[in-house]
Amino acid sequence: MKSRILVTGAAGFIGAALMRRLASRGDEVLGLDEINDYYDVSLKHGRLAVNGFEGPFGYGVMKTGSIYPGSRFVRMSICDKEALDALFSSERFDKVVNLAAQAGVRYSITNPYAYLRSNLEGFLNILEACRNHGTPQLVYASSSSVYGLNSKVPFSEADKADTPVSLYGATKKANELMAHSYSKLYGMATTGLRFFTVYGPWGRPDMSPMLFASAIMEGRPIKVFNNGDMIRDFTYIDDIVEGTLRVIDNPPEASRCPDGVPAKVYNIGCSSPVRLMDFIRELEEACGKTAEKVFLPMQQGDVYQTYADCTALQQELSYKPSTSLHEGIGRFMEWYRSDRNPLKKD
């Protein structure tokens, strides 16, 4: 059955890929994004173009996609409460997937107020719009960053997550608490997804896969933090989208949730953590070049290890990632070298 779905952050890495999958299976999808300049907007425009949306993108102007019937896009900020309310009033969404947020752990140290505005005020606007306009289901992006100083691995949803090491992580934990309160108060089904180090074609240029690939291909040194002694649960974008689709299609039911509150939080990762130096070697092989490495101490806001226990998502929704690191890096580098990559340098 078709659903009317709002995807915020639709020009972002995960948002654009998710919107494409939803539209291709026949859902009526409206993408929303403010298209800010946190990183090169040509990448955001490129993702939108792949989904059938060509600029210019005037604020508040609705565009119909040229590839998927029933898909639309509007440039808008989730911090614009009045515009958001008007949109919800006219569209009457069945489901909302909120992926709009100010991203980046290190950026939160130097620009904290951007996170207060987007990740807290903006998320509250989404919750209020869902409540006021009768949207029954909200899926939203959380992050593995909520685990902070937690040293127990693999990270489980049952672990304490009250020792964040960045404001970004703190805002994502706050989102989970805010969503739970709305589920309790208003019966809204909410599901938070703790994403673990997503990579792949069209990825963010401020994350290590893109940073490393561009430096290696251009002959620049790469910065290797904590002297390379770090572990990450790298998860390929297609696996992330597949898990998100299963959550969208299976809203939590109050009768099956603790205390009768229809709220869930899931880890969504690969569950196969990789040492940073092994990841770099895989990239070097795919690039056909050896990286010049500059070893540096741990950066503020970083953690030593991420490792997702995805047992809950696997048992309840049959989620199981299928893309190996070797395969994922190969696909990523194929895209990186292609003319589809707007950031590629000749």
mmCIF file of N, CA, C and O in Angstrom, residues 69-165:
data_model
loop_
_atom_site.group_PDB
_atom_site.id
_atom_site.type_symbol
_atom_site.label_atom_id
_atom_site.label_comp_id
_atom_site.label_asym_id
_atom_site.label_seq_id
_atom_site.Cartn_x
_atom_site.Cartn_y
_atom_site.Cartn_z
ATOM 1 N N PRO A 69 7.343 9.021 -10.620
ATOM 2 C CA PRO A 69 6.011 9.607 -10.467
ATOM 3 C C PRO A 69 5.665 9.763 -8.983
ATOM 4 O O PRO A 69 5.938 8.877 -8.170
ATOM 5 N N GLY A 70 5.100 10.883 -8.645
ATOM 6 C CA GLY A 70 4.678 11.092 -7.266
ATOM 7 C C GLY A 70 5.758 11.603 -6.344
ATOM 8 O O GLY A 70 5.511 11.784 -5.151
ATOM 9 N N SER A 71 6.963 11.849 -6.862
ATOM 10 C CA SER A 71 8.028 12.375 -6.008
ATOM 11 C C SER A 71 8.150 13.883 -6.205
ATOM 12 O O SER A 71 8.073 14.389 -7.325
ATOM 13 N N ARG A 72 8.334 14.584 -5.087
ATOM 14 C CA ARG A 72 8.468 16.032 -5.121
ATOM 15 C C ARG A 72 9.562 16.470 -4.157
ATOM 16 O O ARG A 72 9.979 15.711 -3.285
ATOM 17 N N PHE A 73 9.995 17.707 -4.312
ATOM 18 C CA PHE A 73 11.021 18.255 -3.428
ATOM 19 C C PHE A 73 10.709 19.720 -3.147
ATOM 20 O O PHE A 73 10.250 20.457 -4.020
ATOM 21 N N VAL A 74 10.975 20.135 -1.902
ATOM 22 C CA VAL A 74 10.836 21.544 -1.546
ATOM 23 C C VAL A 74 12.016 21.961 -0.688
ATOM 24 O O VAL A 74 12.442 21.239 0.215
ATOM 25 N N ARG A 75 12.572 23.109 -1.021
ATOM 26 C CA ARG A 75 13.643 23.667 -0.201
ATOM 27 C C ARG A 75 13.008 24.397 0.980
ATOM 28 O O ARG A 75 12.270 25.363 0.810
ATOM 29 N N MET A 76 13.300 23.895 2.175
ATOM 30 C CA MET A 76 12.681 24.439 3.382
ATOM 31 C C MET A 76 13.497 23.990 4.591
ATOM 32 O O MET A 76 14.142 22.940 4.558
ATOM 33 N N SER A 77 13.455 24.778 5.647
ATOM 34 C CA SER A 77 14.166 24.432 6.875
ATOM 35 C C SER A 77 13.188 23.892 7.913
ATOM 36 O O SER A 77 12.078 24.414 8.068
ATOM 37 N N ILE A 78 13.605 22.859 8.647
ATOM 38 C CA ILE A 78 12.757 22.354 9.723
ATOM 39 C C ILE A 78 12.708 23.343 10.879
ATOM 40 O O ILE A 78 11.897 23.183 11.801
ATOM 41 N N CYS A 79 13.551 24.357 10.840
ATOM 42 C CA CYS A 79 13.508 25.397 11.871
ATOM 43 C C CYS A 79 12.472 26.469 11.549
ATOM 44 O O CYS A 79 12.202 27.336 12.384
ATOM 45 N N ASP A 80 11.910 26.414 10.354
ATOM 46 C CA ASP A 80 10.874 27.366 9.936
ATOM 47 C C ASP A 80 9.520 26.788 10.350
ATOM 48 O O ASP A 80 8.853 26.099 9.570
ATOM 49 N N LYS A 81 9.121 27.072 11.582
ATOM 50 C CA LYS A 81 7.935 26.436 12.154
ATOM 51 C C LYS A 81 6.664 26.741 11.361
ATOM 52 O O LYS A 81 5.844 25.849 11.114
ATOM 53 N N GLU A 82 6.477 27.980 10.967
ATOM 54 C CA GLU A 82 5.248 28.350 10.262
ATOM 55 C C GLU A 82 5.148 27.644 8.913
ATOM 56 O O GLU A 82 4.089 27.113 8.550
ATOM 57 N N ALA A 83 6.247 27.625 8.158
ATOM 58 C CA ALA A 83 6.237 26.965 6.851
ATOM 59 C C ALA A 83 6.027 25.461 7.015
ATOM 60 O O ALA A 83 5.316 24.827 6.233
ATOM 61 N N LEU A 84 6.650 24.892 8.040
ATOM 62 C CA LEU A 84 6.513 23.453 8.295
ATOM 63 C C LEU A 84 5.068 23.109 8.652
ATOM 64 O O LEU A 84 4.506 22.128 8.154
ATOM 65 N N ASP A 85 4.452 23.907 9.502
ATOM 66 C CA ASP A 85 3.059 23.674 9.869
ATOM 67 C C ASP A 85 2.139 23.739 8.650
ATOM 68 O O ASP A 85 1.228 22.914 8.492
ATOM 69 N N ALA A 86 2.376 24.719 7.787
ATOM 70 C CA ALA A 86 1.560 24.859 6.580
ATOM 71 C C ALA A 86 1.737 23.643 5.667
ATOM 72 O O ALA A 86 0.766 23.147 5.072
ATOM 73 N N LEU A 87 2.961 23.157 5.575
ATOM 74 C CA LEU A 87 3.235 21.981 4.743
ATOM 75 C C LEU A 87 2.508 20.750 5.278
ATOM 76 O O LEU A 87 1.862 20.015 4.526
ATOM 77 N N PHE A 88 2.600 20.519 6.565
ATOM 78 C CA PHE A 88 1.931 19.368 7.178
ATOM 79 C C PHE A 88 0.411 19.484 7.027
ATOM 80 O O PHE A 88 -0.279 18.481 6.806
ATOM 81 N N SER A 89 -0.114 20.684 7.153
ATOM 82 C CA SER A 89 -1.545 20.895 7.042
ATOM 83 C C SER A 89 -2.058 20.551 5.642
ATOM 84 O O SER A 89 -3.123 19.943 5.484
ATOM 85 N N SER A 90 -1.279 20.892 4.627
ATOM 86 C CA SER A 90 -1.728 20.664 3.255
ATOM 87 C C SER A 90 -1.459 19.240 2.771
ATOM 88 O O SER A 90 -2.194 18.714 1.937
ATOM 89 N N GLU A 91 -0.407 18.601 3.320
ATOM 90 C CA GLU A 91 0.018 17.303 2.776
ATOM 91 C C GLU A 91 -0.572 16.100 3.509
ATOM 92 O O GLU A 91 -0.753 15.032 2.930
ATOM 93 N N ARG A 92 -0.808 16.217 4.814
ATOM 94 C CA ARG A 92 -1.367 15.106 5.597
ATOM 95 C C ARG A 92 -0.567 13.812 5.421
ATOM 96 O O ARG A 92 -1.036 12.817 4.880
ATOM 97 N N PHE A 93 0.664 13.844 5.878
ATOM 98 C CA PHE A 93 1.567 12.709 5.704
ATOM 99 C C PHE A 93 1.133 11.502 6.543
ATOM 100 O O PHE A 93 0.630 11.632 7.653
ATOM 101 N N ASP A 94 1.384 10.309 5.994
ATOM 102 C CA ASP A 94 1.197 9.069 6.745
ATOM 103 C C ASP A 94 2.407 8.769 7.620
ATOM 104 O O ASP A 94 2.279 8.199 8.707
ATOM 105 N N LYS A 95 3.582 9.146 7.123
ATOM 106 C CA LYS A 95 4.833 8.849 7.817
ATOM 107 C C LYS A 95 5.811 9.999 7.579
ATOM 108 O O LYS A 95 5.814 10.609 6.509
ATOM 109 N N VAL A 96 6.658 10.233 8.573
ATOM 110 C CA VAL A 96 7.724 11.225 8.440
ATOM 111 C C VAL A 96 9.044 10.562 8.802
ATOM 112 O O VAL A 96 9.136 9.851 9.806
ATOM 113 N N VAL A 97 10.057 10.791 7.966
ATOM 114 C CA VAL A 97 11.413 10.322 8.256
ATOM 115 C C VAL A 97 12.287 11.558 8.391
ATOM 116 O O VAL A 97 12.575 12.234 7.400
ATOM 117 N N ASN A 98 12.678 11.871 9.617
ATOM 118 C CA ASN A 98 13.461 13.082 9.860
ATOM 119 C C ASN A 98 14.956 12.761 9.873
ATOM 120 O O ASN A 98 15.480 12.215 10.840
ATOM 121 N N LEU A 99 15.616 13.108 8.769
ATOM 122 C CA LEU A 99 17.063 12.950 8.657
ATOM 123 C C LEU A 99 17.760 14.306 8.616
ATOM 124 O O LEU A 99 18.989 14.353 8.487
ATOM 125 N N ALA A 100 16.990 15.383 8.703
ATOM 126 C CA ALA A 100 17.575 16.723 8.706
ATOM 127 C C ALA A 100 18.207 16.998 10.057
ATOM 128 O O ALA A 100 17.590 16.776 11.098
ATOM 129 N N ALA A 101 19.441 17.447 10.033
ATOM 130 C CA ALA A 101 20.158 17.779 11.267
ATOM 131 C C ALA A 101 21.459 18.449 10.898
ATOM 132 O O ALA A 101 21.944 18.301 9.770
ATOM 133 N N GLN A 102 22.018 19.172 11.834
ATOM 134 C CA GLN A 102 23.378 19.653 11.643
ATOM 135 C C GLN A 102 24.311 18.500 11.955
ATOM 136 O O GLN A 102 24.335 18.006 13.069
ATOM 137 N N ALA A 103 25.040 18.063 10.959
ATOM 138 C CA ALA A 103 25.908 16.890 11.106
ATOM 139 C C ALA A 103 27.309 17.298 11.540
ATOM 140 O O ALA A 103 27.672 18.469 11.514
ATOM 141 N N GLY A 104 28.094 16.300 11.922
ATOM 142 C CA GLY A 104 29.503 16.514 12.215
ATOM 143 C C GLY A 104 29.808 16.610 13.687
ATOM 144 O O GLY A 104 29.253 17.455 14.391
ATOM 145 N N VAL A 105 30.695 15.737 14.155
ATOM 146 C CA VAL A 105 31.084 15.752 15.569
ATOM 147 C C VAL A 105 32.014 16.913 15.868
ATOM 148 O O VAL A 105 31.786 17.694 16.795
ATOM 149 N N ARG A 106 33.067 17.059 15.079
ATOM 150 C CA ARG A 106 34.064 18.099 15.371
ATOM 151 C C ARG A 106 33.506 19.498 15.166
ATOM 152 O O ARG A 106 33.866 20.432 15.873
ATOM 153 N N TYR A 107 32.629 19.654 14.178
ATOM 154 C CA TYR A 107 32.024 20.950 13.908
ATOM 155 C C TYR A 107 31.195 21.438 15.096
ATOM 156 O O TYR A 107 31.061 22.640 15.322
ATOM 157 N N SER A 108 30.662 20.491 15.880
ATOM 158 C CA SER A 108 29.834 20.873 17.025
ATOM 159 C C SER A 108 30.654 21.541 18.126
ATOM 160 O O SER A 108 30.103 22.244 18.984
ATOM 161 N N ILE A 109 31.965 21.343 18.117
ATOM 162 C CA ILE A 109 32.823 21.947 19.128
ATOM 163 C C ILE A 109 33.028 23.423 18.845
ATOM 164 O O ILE A 109 33.078 24.246 19.766
ATOM 165 N N THR A 110 33.107 23.788 17.562
ATOM 166 C CA THR A 110 33.358 25.180 17.194
ATOM 167 C C THR A 110 32.082 25.951 16.844
ATOM 168 O O THR A 110 32.090 27.181 16.823
ATOM 169 N N ASN A 111 30.995 25.235 16.559
ATOM 170 C CA ASN A 111 29.740 25.896 16.161
ATOM 171 C C ASN A 111 28.556 25.308 16.916
ATOM 172 O O ASN A 111 27.620 24.771 16.314
ATOM 173 N N PRO A 112 28.563 25.393 18.244
ATOM 174 C CA PRO A 112 27.534 24.704 19.028
ATOM 175 C C PRO A 112 26.114 25.184 18.771
ATOM 176 O O PRO A 112 25.175 24.392 18.829
ATOM 177 N N TYR A 113 25.940 26.471 18.472
ATOM 178 C CA TYR A 113 24.576 26.981 18.335
ATOM 179 C C TYR A 113 23.874 26.456 17.082
ATOM 180 O O TYR A 113 22.638 26.409 17.034
ATOM 181 N N ALA A 114 24.641 26.040 16.084
ATOM 182 C CA ALA A 114 24.024 25.427 14.903
ATOM 183 C C ALA A 114 23.309 24.144 15.278
ATOM 184 O O ALA A 114 22.269 23.798 14.699
ATOM 185 N N TYR A 115 23.831 23.435 16.279
ATOM 186 C CA TYR A 115 23.244 22.167 16.714
ATOM 187 C C TYR A 115 22.022 22.402 17.597
ATOM 188 O O TYR A 115 21.046 21.664 17.535
ATOM 189 N N LEU A 116 22.086 23.446 18.408
ATOM 190 C CA LEU A 116 20.930 23.811 19.222
ATOM 191 C C LEU A 116 19.742 24.125 18.321
ATOM 192 O O LEU A 116 18.619 23.669 18.556
ATOM 193 N N ARG A 117 19.996 24.858 17.250
ATOM 194 C CA ARG A 117 18.918 25.302 16.368
ATOM 195 C C ARG A 117 18.330 24.140 15.569
ATOM 196 O O ARG A 117 17.123 23.910 15.582
ATOM 197 N N SER A 118 19.176 23.401 14.880
ATOM 198 C CA SER A 118 18.681 22.361 13.968
ATOM 199 C C SER A 118 18.295 21.080 14.692
ATOM 200 O O SER A 118 17.206 20.544 14.489
ATOM 201 N N ASN A 119 19.174 20.599 15.567
ATOM 202 C CA ASN A 119 18.975 19.277 16.158
ATOM 203 C C ASN A 119 17.992 19.275 17.319
ATOM 204 O O ASN A 119 17.441 18.221 17.652
ATOM 205 N N LEU A 120 17.797 20.409 17.963
ATOM 206 C CA LEU A 120 16.852 20.471 19.074
ATOM 207 C C LEU A 120 15.595 21.256 18.698
ATOM 208 O O LEU A 120 14.498 20.721 18.720
ATOM 209 N N GLU A 121 15.756 22.524 18.331
ATOM 210 C CA GLU A 121 14.585 23.321 17.956
ATOM 211 C C GLU A 121 13.909 22.746 16.705
ATOM 212 O O GLU A 121 12.683 22.606 16.650
ATOM 213 N N GLY A 122 14.717 22.391 15.703
ATOM 214 C CA GLY A 122 14.151 21.828 14.481
ATOM 215 C C GLY A 122 13.440 20.508 14.727
ATOM 216 O O GLY A 122 12.364 20.256 14.183
ATOM 217 N N PHE A 123 14.046 19.664 15.565
ATOM 218 C CA PHE A 123 13.417 18.375 15.858
ATOM 219 C C PHE A 123 12.116 18.563 16.634
ATOM 220 O O PHE A 123 11.129 17.855 16.396
ATOM 221 N N LEU A 124 12.088 19.525 17.546
ATOM 222 C CA LEU A 124 10.845 19.829 18.258
ATOM 223 C C LEU A 124 9.766 20.277 17.284
ATOM 224 O O LEU A 124 8.586 19.899 17.422
ATOM 225 N N ASN A 125 10.133 21.074 16.290
ATOM 226 C CA ASN A 125 9.158 21.501 15.283
ATOM 227 C C ASN A 125 8.565 20.299 14.538
ATOM 228 O O ASN A 125 7.372 20.277 14.236
ATOM 229 N N ILE A 126 9.403 19.310 14.245
ATOM 230 C CA ILE A 126 8.920 18.088 13.580
ATOM 231 C C ILE A 126 7.948 17.345 14.487
ATOM 232 O O ILE A 126 6.865 16.912 14.060
ATOM 233 N N LEU A 127 8.315 17.176 15.751
ATOM 234 C CA LEU A 127 7.434 16.493 16.698
ATOM 235 C C LEU A 127 6.089 17.210 16.827
ATOM 236 O O LEU A 127 5.022 16.575 16.810
ATOM 237 N N GLU A 128 6.138 18.509 16.947
ATOM 238 C CA GLU A 128 4.910 19.290 17.098
ATOM 239 C C GLU A 128 4.048 19.229 15.836
ATOM 240 O O GLU A 128 2.822 19.131 15.911
ATOM 241 N N ALA A 129 4.697 19.284 14.677
ATOM 242 C CA ALA A 129 3.937 19.203 13.426
ATOM 243 C C ALA A 129 3.259 17.840 13.299
ATOM 244 O O ALA A 129 2.094 17.748 12.893
ATOM 245 N N CYS A 130 3.973 16.776 13.670
ATOM 246 C CA CYS A 130 3.368 15.445 13.643
ATOM 247 C C CYS A 130 2.180 15.370 14.592
ATOM 248 O O CYS A 130 1.121 14.827 14.259
ATOM 249 N N ARG A 131 2.361 15.900 15.798
ATOM 250 C CA ARG A 131 1.271 15.872 16.796
ATOM 251 C C ARG A 131 0.068 16.681 16.334
ATOM 252 O O ARG A 131 -1.083 16.210 16.381
ATOM 253 N N ASN A 132 0.322 17.902 15.888
ATOM 254 C CA ASN A 132 -0.784 18.808 15.557
ATOM 255 C C ASN A 132 -1.540 18.405 14.304
ATOM 256 O O ASN A 132 -2.705 18.777 14.135
ATOM 257 N N HIS A 133 -0.897 17.635 13.434
ATOM 258 C CA HIS A 133 -1.544 17.291 12.162
ATOM 259 C C HIS A 133 -1.803 15.798 12.019
ATOM 260 O O HIS A 133 -2.080 15.307 10.923
ATOM 261 N N GLY A 134 -1.715 15.077 13.130
ATOM 262 C CA GLY A 134 -2.154 13.689 13.155
ATOM 263 C C GLY A 134 -1.281 12.709 12.395
ATOM 264 O O GLY A 134 -1.778 11.668 11.934
ATOM 265 N N THR A 135 0.002 13.004 12.246
ATOM 266 C CA THR A 135 0.906 12.054 11.593
ATOM 267 C C THR A 135 1.166 10.900 12.554
ATOM 268 O O THR A 135 1.706 11.107 13.640
ATOM 269 N N PRO A 136 0.830 9.674 12.192
ATOM 270 C CA PRO A 136 0.887 8.568 13.152
ATOM 271 C C PRO A 136 2.271 7.989 13.399
ATOM 272 O O PRO A 136 2.481 7.319 14.408
ATOM 273 N N GLN A 137 3.232 8.227 12.481
ATOM 274 C CA GLN A 137 4.535 7.577 12.625
ATOM 275 C C GLN A 137 5.676 8.517 12.286
ATOM 276 O O GLN A 137 5.652 9.214 11.264
ATOM 277 N N LEU A 138 6.710 8.503 13.134
ATOM 278 C CA LEU A 138 7.930 9.267 12.907
ATOM 279 C C LEU A 138 9.134 8.357 13.064
ATOM 280 O O LEU A 138 9.285 7.672 14.077
ATOM 281 N N VAL A 139 9.976 8.332 12.037
ATOM 282 C CA VAL A 139 11.283 7.675 12.101
ATOM 283 C C VAL A 139 12.322 8.783 12.057
ATOM 284 O O VAL A 139 12.186 9.728 11.270
ATOM 285 N N TYR A 140 13.345 8.710 12.883
ATOM 286 C CA TYR A 140 14.304 9.815 12.948
ATOM 287 C C TYR A 140 15.725 9.298 13.124
ATOM 288 O O TYR A 140 15.960 8.200 13.629
ATOM 289 N N ALA A 141 16.668 10.119 12.685
ATOM 290 C CA ALA A 141 18.082 9.764 12.773
ATOM 291 C C ALA A 141 18.621 10.065 14.157
ATOM 292 O O ALA A 141 18.575 11.207 14.623
ATOM 293 N N SER A 142 19.130 9.031 14.819
ATOM 294 C CA SER A 142 19.966 9.222 15.992
ATOM 295 C C SER A 142 21.399 8.934 15.530
ATOM 296 O O SER A 142 21.717 9.123 14.349
ATOM 297 N N SER A 143 22.260 8.476 16.410
ATOM 298 C CA SER A 143 23.659 8.288 16.025
ATOM 299 C C SER A 143 24.369 7.378 17.016
ATOM 300 O O SER A 143 24.023 7.340 18.210
ATOM 301 N N SER A 144 25.382 6.685 16.538
ATOM 302 C CA SER A 144 26.242 5.917 17.441
ATOM 303 C C SER A 144 26.976 6.823 18.408
ATOM 304 O O SER A 144 27.501 6.361 19.423
ATOM 305 N N SER A 145 27.009 8.130 18.122
ATOM 306 C CA SER A 145 27.686 9.082 19.008
ATOM 307 C C SER A 145 27.046 9.162 20.385
ATOM 308 O O SER A 145 27.667 9.669 21.324
ATOM 309 N N VAL A 146 25.812 8.669 20.538
ATOM 310 C CA VAL A 146 25.165 8.729 21.852
ATOM 311 C C VAL A 146 25.907 7.866 22.869
ATOM 312 O O VAL A 146 25.802 8.100 24.080
ATOM 313 N N TYR A 147 26.666 6.873 22.404
ATOM 314 C CA TYR A 147 27.340 5.967 23.336
ATOM 315 C C TYR A 147 28.538 6.615 24.023
ATOM 316 O O TYR A 147 28.951 6.165 25.093
ATOM 317 N N GLY A 148 29.111 7.647 23.425
ATOM 318 C CA GLY A 148 30.140 8.429 24.079
ATOM 319 C C GLY A 148 31.252 7.615 24.701
ATOM 320 O O GLY A 148 31.972 6.879 24.035
ATOM 321 N N LEU A 149 31.386 7.725 26.037
ATOM 322 C CA LEU A 149 32.471 7.073 26.763
ATOM 323 C C LEU A 149 32.195 5.607 27.088
ATOM 324 O O LEU A 149 33.005 4.968 27.769
ATOM 325 N N ASN A 150 31.067 5.089 26.640
ATOM 326 C CA ASN A 150 30.755 3.685 26.890
ATOM 327 C C ASN A 150 31.880 2.793 26.339
ATOM 328 O O ASN A 150 32.211 2.852 25.156
ATOM 329 N N SER A 151 32.476 1.978 27.185
ATOM 330 C CA SER A 151 33.600 1.144 26.766
ATOM 331 C C SER A 151 33.204 -0.311 26.512
ATOM 332 O O SER A 151 34.015 -1.103 26.039
ATOM 333 N N LYS A 152 31.956 -0.663 26.822
ATOM 334 C CA LYS A 152 31.481 -2.029 26.584
ATOM 335 C C LYS A 152 31.164 -2.205 25.104
ATOM 336 O O LYS A 152 30.467 -1.391 24.498
ATOM 337 N N VAL A 153 31.702 -3.263 24.517
ATOM 338 C CA VAL A 153 31.409 -3.532 23.115
ATOM 339 C C VAL A 153 30.937 -4.978 22.955
ATOM 340 O O VAL A 153 31.344 -5.848 23.733
ATOM 341 N N PRO A 154 30.084 -5.241 21.953
ATOM 342 C CA PRO A 154 29.493 -4.248 21.061
ATOM 343 C C PRO A 154 28.457 -3.374 21.783
ATOM 344 O O PRO A 154 27.913 -3.772 22.809
ATOM 345 N N PHE A 155 28.214 -2.192 21.222
ATOM 346 C CA PHE A 155 27.243 -1.278 21.810
ATOM 347 C C PHE A 155 25.833 -1.839 21.638
ATOM 348 O O PHE A 155 25.428 -2.189 20.530
ATOM 349 N N SER A 156 25.090 -1.906 22.717
ATOM 350 C CA SER A 156 23.716 -2.396 22.690
ATOM 351 C C SER A 156 22.761 -1.272 23.065
ATOM 352 O O SER A 156 23.111 -0.380 23.850
ATOM 353 N N GLU A 157 21.552 -1.337 22.530
ATOM 354 C CA GLU A 157 20.552 -0.306 22.858
ATOM 355 C C GLU A 157 20.261 -0.261 24.353
ATOM 356 O O GLU A 157 19.804 0.767 24.862
ATOM 357 N N ALA A 158 20.517 -1.360 25.068
ATOM 358 C CA ALA A 158 20.263 -1.411 26.512
ATOM 359 C C ALA A 158 21.383 -0.752 27.324
ATOM 360 O O ALA A 158 21.224 -0.505 28.518
ATOM 361 N N ASP A 159 22.513 -0.441 26.683
ATOM 362 C CA ASP A 159 23.627 0.193 27.395
ATOM 363 C C ASP A 159 23.275 1.621 27.779
ATOM 364 O O ASP A 159 22.482 2.289 27.104
ATOM 365 N N LYS A 160 23.898 2.104 28.844
ATOM 366 C CA LYS A 160 23.729 3.504 29.212
ATOM 367 C C LYS A 160 24.318 4.387 28.114
ATOM 368 O O LYS A 160 25.356 4.066 27.530
ATOM 369 N N ALA A 161 23.648 5.473 27.853
ATOM 370 C CA ALA A 161 24.107 6.406 26.817
ATOM 371 C C ALA A 161 23.996 7.831 27.341
ATOM 372 O O ALA A 161 23.389 8.700 26.709
ATOM 373 N N ASP A 162 24.569 8.043 28.513
ATOM 374 C CA ASP A 162 24.469 9.369 29.140
ATOM 375 C C ASP A 162 25.838 9.986 29.401
ATOM 376 O O ASP A 162 25.997 10.826 30.286
ATOM 377 N N THR A 163 26.850 9.569 28.624
ATOM 378 C CA THR A 163 28.185 10.167 28.758
ATOM 379 C C THR A 163 28.712 10.582 27.383
ATOM 380 O O THR A 163 29.756 10.103 26.925
ATOM 381 N N PRO A 164 28.008 11.481 26.672
ATOM 382 C CA PRO A 164 28.466 11.898 25.337
ATOM 383 C C PRO A 164 29.783 12.659 25.426
ATOM 384 O O PRO A 164 30.080 13.301 26.438
ATOM 385 N N VAL A 165 30.562 12.594 24.354
ATOM 386 C CA VAL A 165 31.830 13.329 24.312
ATOM 387 C C VAL A 165 31.760 14.479 23.314
ATOM 388 O O VAL A 165 32.771 15.131 23.049
#
